[in-house]
Every structure is written in C-alpha cells, then in structure tokens.
Tab-separated table of C-alpha atoms in Angstrom:
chain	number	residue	atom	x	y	z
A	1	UNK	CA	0.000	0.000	0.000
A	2	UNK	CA	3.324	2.554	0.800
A	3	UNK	CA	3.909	2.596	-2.893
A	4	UNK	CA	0.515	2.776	-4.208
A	5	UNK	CA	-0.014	5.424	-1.776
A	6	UNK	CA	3.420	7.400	-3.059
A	7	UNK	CA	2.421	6.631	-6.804
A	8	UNK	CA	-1.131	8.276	-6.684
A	9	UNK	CA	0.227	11.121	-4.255
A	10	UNK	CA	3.307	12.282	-6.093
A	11	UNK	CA	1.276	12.414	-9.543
A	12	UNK	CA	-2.355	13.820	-8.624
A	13	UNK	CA	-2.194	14.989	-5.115
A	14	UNK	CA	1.080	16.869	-4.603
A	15	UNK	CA	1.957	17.215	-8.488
A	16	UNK	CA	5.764	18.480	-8.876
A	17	UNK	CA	4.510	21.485	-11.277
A	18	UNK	CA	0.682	22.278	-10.120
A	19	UNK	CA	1.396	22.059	-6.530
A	20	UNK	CA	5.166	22.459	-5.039
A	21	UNK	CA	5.421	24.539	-8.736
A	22	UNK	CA	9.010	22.936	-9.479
A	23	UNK	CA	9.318	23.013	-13.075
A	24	UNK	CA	7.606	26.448	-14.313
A	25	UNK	CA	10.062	27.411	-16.931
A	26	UNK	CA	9.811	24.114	-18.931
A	27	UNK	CA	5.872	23.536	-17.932
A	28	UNK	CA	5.534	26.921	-19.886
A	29	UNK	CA	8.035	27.076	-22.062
A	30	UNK	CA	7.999	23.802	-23.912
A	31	UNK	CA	4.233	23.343	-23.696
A	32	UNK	CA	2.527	24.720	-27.091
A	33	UNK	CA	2.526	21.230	-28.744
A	34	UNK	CA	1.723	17.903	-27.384
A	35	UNK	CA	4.121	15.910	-29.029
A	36	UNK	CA	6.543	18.236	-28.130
A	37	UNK	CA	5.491	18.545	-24.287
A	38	UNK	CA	5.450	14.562	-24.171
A	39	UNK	CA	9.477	14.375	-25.624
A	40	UNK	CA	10.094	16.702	-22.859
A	41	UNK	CA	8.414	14.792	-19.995
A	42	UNK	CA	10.109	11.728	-21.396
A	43	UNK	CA	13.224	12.978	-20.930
A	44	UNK	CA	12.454	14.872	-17.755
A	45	UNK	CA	11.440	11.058	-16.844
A	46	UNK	CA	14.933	9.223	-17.800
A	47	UNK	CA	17.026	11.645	-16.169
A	48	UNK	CA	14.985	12.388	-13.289
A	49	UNK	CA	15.464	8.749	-12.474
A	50	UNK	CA	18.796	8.193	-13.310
A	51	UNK	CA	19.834	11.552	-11.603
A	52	UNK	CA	18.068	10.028	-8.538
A	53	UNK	CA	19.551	7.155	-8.329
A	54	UNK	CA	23.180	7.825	-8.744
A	55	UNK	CA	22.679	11.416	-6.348
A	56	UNK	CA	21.013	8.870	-3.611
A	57	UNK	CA	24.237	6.709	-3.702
A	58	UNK	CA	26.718	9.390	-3.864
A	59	UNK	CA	24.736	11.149	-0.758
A	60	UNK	CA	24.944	7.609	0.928
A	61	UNK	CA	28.454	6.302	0.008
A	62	UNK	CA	30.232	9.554	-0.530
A	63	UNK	CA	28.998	12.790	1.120
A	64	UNK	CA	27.812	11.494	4.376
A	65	UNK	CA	30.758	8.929	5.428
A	66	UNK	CA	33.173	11.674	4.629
A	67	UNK	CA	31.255	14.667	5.852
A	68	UNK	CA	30.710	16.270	3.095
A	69	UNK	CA	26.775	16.737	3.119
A	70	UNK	CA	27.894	20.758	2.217
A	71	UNK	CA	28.765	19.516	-1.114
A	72	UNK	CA	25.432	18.085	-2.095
A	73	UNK	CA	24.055	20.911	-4.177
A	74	UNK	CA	26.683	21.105	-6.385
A	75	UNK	CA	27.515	17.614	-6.343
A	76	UNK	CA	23.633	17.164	-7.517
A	77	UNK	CA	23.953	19.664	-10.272
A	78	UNK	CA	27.473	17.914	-11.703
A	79	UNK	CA	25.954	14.664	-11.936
A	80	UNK	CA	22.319	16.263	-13.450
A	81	UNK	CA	24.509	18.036	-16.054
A	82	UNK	CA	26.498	14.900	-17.134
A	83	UNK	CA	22.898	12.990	-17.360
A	84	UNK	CA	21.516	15.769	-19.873
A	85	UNK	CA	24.443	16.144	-22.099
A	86	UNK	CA	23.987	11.944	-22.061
A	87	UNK	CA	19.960	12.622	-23.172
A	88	UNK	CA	20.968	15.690	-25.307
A	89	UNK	CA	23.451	12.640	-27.406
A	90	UNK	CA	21.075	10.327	-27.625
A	91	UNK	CA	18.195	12.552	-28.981
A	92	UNK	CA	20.145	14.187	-31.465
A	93	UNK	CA	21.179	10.496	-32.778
A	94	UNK	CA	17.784	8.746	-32.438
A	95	UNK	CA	15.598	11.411	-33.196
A	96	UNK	CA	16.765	14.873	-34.658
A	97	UNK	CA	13.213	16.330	-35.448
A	98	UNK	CA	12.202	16.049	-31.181
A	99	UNK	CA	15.725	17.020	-30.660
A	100	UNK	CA	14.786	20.223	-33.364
A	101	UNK	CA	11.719	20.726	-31.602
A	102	UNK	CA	13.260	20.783	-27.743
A	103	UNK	CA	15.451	23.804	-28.989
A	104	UNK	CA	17.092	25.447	-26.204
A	105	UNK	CA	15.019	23.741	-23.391
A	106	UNK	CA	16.742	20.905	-23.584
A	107	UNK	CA	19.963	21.741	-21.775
A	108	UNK	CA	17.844	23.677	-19.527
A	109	UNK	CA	16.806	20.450	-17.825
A	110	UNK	CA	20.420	20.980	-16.386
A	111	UNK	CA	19.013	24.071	-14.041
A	112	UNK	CA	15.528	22.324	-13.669
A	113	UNK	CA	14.721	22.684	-10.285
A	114	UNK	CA	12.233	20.056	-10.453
A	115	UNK	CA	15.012	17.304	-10.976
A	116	UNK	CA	17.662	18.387	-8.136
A	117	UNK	CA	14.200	19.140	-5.797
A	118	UNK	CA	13.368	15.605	-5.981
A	119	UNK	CA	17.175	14.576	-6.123
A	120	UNK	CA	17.156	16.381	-2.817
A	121	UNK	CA	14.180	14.904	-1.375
A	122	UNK	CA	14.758	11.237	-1.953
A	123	UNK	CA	18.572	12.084	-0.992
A	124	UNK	CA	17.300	13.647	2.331
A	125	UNK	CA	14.508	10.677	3.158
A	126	UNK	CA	12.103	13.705	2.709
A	127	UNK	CA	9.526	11.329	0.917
A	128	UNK	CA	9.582	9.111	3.531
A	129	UNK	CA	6.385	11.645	5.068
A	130	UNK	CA	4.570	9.639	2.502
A	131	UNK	CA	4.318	6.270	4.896
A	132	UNK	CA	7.606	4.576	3.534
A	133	UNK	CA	10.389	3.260	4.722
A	134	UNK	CA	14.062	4.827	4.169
A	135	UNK	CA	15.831	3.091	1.293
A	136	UNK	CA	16.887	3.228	-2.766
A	137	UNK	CA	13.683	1.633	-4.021
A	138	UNK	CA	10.899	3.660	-2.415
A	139	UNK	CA	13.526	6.638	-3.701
A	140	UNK	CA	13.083	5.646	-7.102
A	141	UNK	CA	9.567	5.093	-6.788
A	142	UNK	CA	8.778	8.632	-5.733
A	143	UNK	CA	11.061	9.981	-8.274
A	144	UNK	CA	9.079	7.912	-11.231
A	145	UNK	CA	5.831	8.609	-10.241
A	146	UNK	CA	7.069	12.974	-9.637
A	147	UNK	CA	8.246	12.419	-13.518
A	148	UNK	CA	5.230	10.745	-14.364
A	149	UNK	CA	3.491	13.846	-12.815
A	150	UNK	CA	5.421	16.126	-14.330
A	151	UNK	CA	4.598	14.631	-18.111
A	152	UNK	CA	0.676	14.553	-17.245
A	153	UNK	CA	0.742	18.367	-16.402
A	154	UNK	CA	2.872	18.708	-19.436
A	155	UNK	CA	1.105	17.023	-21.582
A	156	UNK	CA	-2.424	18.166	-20.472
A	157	UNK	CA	-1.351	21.613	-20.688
A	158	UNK	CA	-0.017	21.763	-23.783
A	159	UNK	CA	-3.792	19.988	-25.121
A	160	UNK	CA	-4.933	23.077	-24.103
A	161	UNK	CA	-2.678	25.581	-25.474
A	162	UNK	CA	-3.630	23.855	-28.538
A	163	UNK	CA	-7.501	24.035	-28.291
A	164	UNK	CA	-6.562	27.933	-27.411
A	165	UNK	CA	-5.691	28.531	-30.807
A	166	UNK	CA	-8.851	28.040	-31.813
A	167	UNK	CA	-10.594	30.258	-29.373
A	168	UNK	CA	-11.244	33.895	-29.854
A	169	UNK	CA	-8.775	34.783	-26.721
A	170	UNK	CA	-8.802	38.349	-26.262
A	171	UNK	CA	-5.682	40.561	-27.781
A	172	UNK	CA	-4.937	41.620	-24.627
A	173	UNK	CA	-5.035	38.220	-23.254
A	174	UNK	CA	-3.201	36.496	-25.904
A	175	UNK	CA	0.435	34.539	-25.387
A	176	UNK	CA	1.695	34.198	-21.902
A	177	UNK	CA	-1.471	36.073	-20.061
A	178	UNK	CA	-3.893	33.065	-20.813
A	179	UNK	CA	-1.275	30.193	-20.560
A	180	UNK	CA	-1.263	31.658	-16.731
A	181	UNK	CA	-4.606	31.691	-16.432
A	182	UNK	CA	-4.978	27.761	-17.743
A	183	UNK	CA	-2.016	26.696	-15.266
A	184	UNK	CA	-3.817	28.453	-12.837
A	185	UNK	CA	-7.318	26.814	-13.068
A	186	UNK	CA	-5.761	23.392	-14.103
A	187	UNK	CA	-4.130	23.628	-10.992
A	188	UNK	CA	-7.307	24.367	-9.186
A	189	UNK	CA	-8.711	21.140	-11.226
A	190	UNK	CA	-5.752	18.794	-9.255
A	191	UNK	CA	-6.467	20.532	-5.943
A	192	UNK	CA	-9.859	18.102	-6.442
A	193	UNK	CA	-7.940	15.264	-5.759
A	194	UNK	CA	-6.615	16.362	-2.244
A	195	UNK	CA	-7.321	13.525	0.245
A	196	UNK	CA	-7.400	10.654	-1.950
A	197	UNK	CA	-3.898	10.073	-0.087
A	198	UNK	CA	-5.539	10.274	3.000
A	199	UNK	CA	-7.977	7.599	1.832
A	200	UNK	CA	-5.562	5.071	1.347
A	201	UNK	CA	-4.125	5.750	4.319
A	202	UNK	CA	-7.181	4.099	6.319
C-alpha cells in the first residue's frame, strides 16, 4: 500500500509542477505542442530517475561517510549536467526532429529545479512523510511517479494551449497572459484530488 499510496500522491495529489510549482520554466516554455510537451516529460522522466539514483548513492556512500553533506548541491547539479548532455546525445542520434523541436530547453533540464528538488528529497529521506520506509527503491519510486506527474501536467497543458488557438482569446489576453490563467485553473482542477492520499491511508 506505501507505494501505491506514493504513486497516486506524487502524480495527482502533490503534483511536482501544479502544486510544489518545481518546473515552471519548462511547464511553460515547452508546452505549445503535445508531441513536443510529451518528448520533454520523457526525458524529464529518464534523467529524473537516473539523476536520482546515482545522487542517492553518492549522498549515501560519498557525502555522508566523509562529511561532506555541504557539497550536495553542487555535487547534484554535476551529476544532473552529465545525465543531460547523455539525453541531449542520444536525442540528437535517435531522433533529430524532437531534438529540433526541444530547442534550447533541452539543456535547460540541467538548471531544472524540479530534478535536483526531488534529487534532494529522496537524498534527504524527505519522501519518507509519505508512509515509507528509508531506502533506494521507495527513492526511485517517488522519483518515477514525480516524472510521471510532471509529463501529465505537461502534456495536459499543452492539449490546451492547442484548443486555445482556436478560441477567440482576447488581444490583450493572448500569449503568456492566458497560458497563466490555464495553469492556474488546471491547478485548481488537481487541488480536487486532495485527500485521496488520505484515503488510502485508512
């Protein structure tokens, strides 16, 4: 039930972009096409959860035995950097028109808070408030189900940037005004499914 419960909370209920708002620049930025939202949250995904993994066992192995917790931050970024120049390889070889369409945002998953927030979580046992137990595993299950998270608001939100260009959206409105507006009121739309977590709990 710990992971079921971390699963359903980290996507719907506490949802990396709509509610700790980690995330904003590419939630905004790289959300005017669906296709092009979904690459992103797929990549967000794989180095999220690589990123998690190996920051969790250099926190564990490396900073703490040595006393060098200090060093985490920029030990984090180091190894998030490496992980999205490994992505930013792989894309351009396997597919050049996504890795066209990411543009600039891809190398800024280097400064996206959302993946050295959750590095820092699972890294500090923060997730453990969710009901499980300190380890690697329930670490890379919270960090898989905050990417999965990540890619629904993504994805979601760029479906309706689309239908927006069909709507007569006020000049004034236009661009950037009414893509905060929708982010606000699809946030207000997840806030409906605060206490399924405490549900599952009983």
């Amino acid at each position: 039930m710990g992971y079921l419960l971390i699963f359903i909370t980290a996507i719907f209920v506490n949802n990396v972009i709509l509610s700790q708002f980690l995330g904003i620049c590419p939630f905004l930025g790289v959300s005017k096409k669906v296709n092009t939202a979904a690459g992103m949250g797929a990549a967000v995904t794989f180095v999220l959860t690589l990123a998690t993994i190996v920051t969790y066992v250099i926190q564990v192995y490396l900073l703490i035995p040595y006393g060098l917790e200090y060093l985490q931050t920029i030990a984090f970024i180091l190894v998030i950097a490496a992980l999205v120049q490994m992505v930013e390889i792989i894309l351009k070889k396997v597919s050049p028109p996504l890795y066209q369409a990411l543009g600039v945002f891809l190398p800024l998953i280097t400064t996206n808070c959302c993946i050295l927030g959750v590095a820092i979580q699972v890294a500090s046992n923060q997730y453990n408030s969710q009901g499980l137990e300190f380890g690697l595993l329930p670490g890379i299950m919270y960090a898989v189900s905050t990417a999965l998270g990540f890619a629904l608001a993504m994805i979601i939100f760029a479906g309706l940037r689309e239908q927006l260009q069909f709507s007569k959206v006020p000049k004034a409105m236009q661009g950037m005004p009414i893509a905060l507006i929708t982010a606000s009121l699809l946030a207000m739309a997840f806030m409906g499914f605060s206490g399924i977590d405490a549900g599952l709990r009983l």
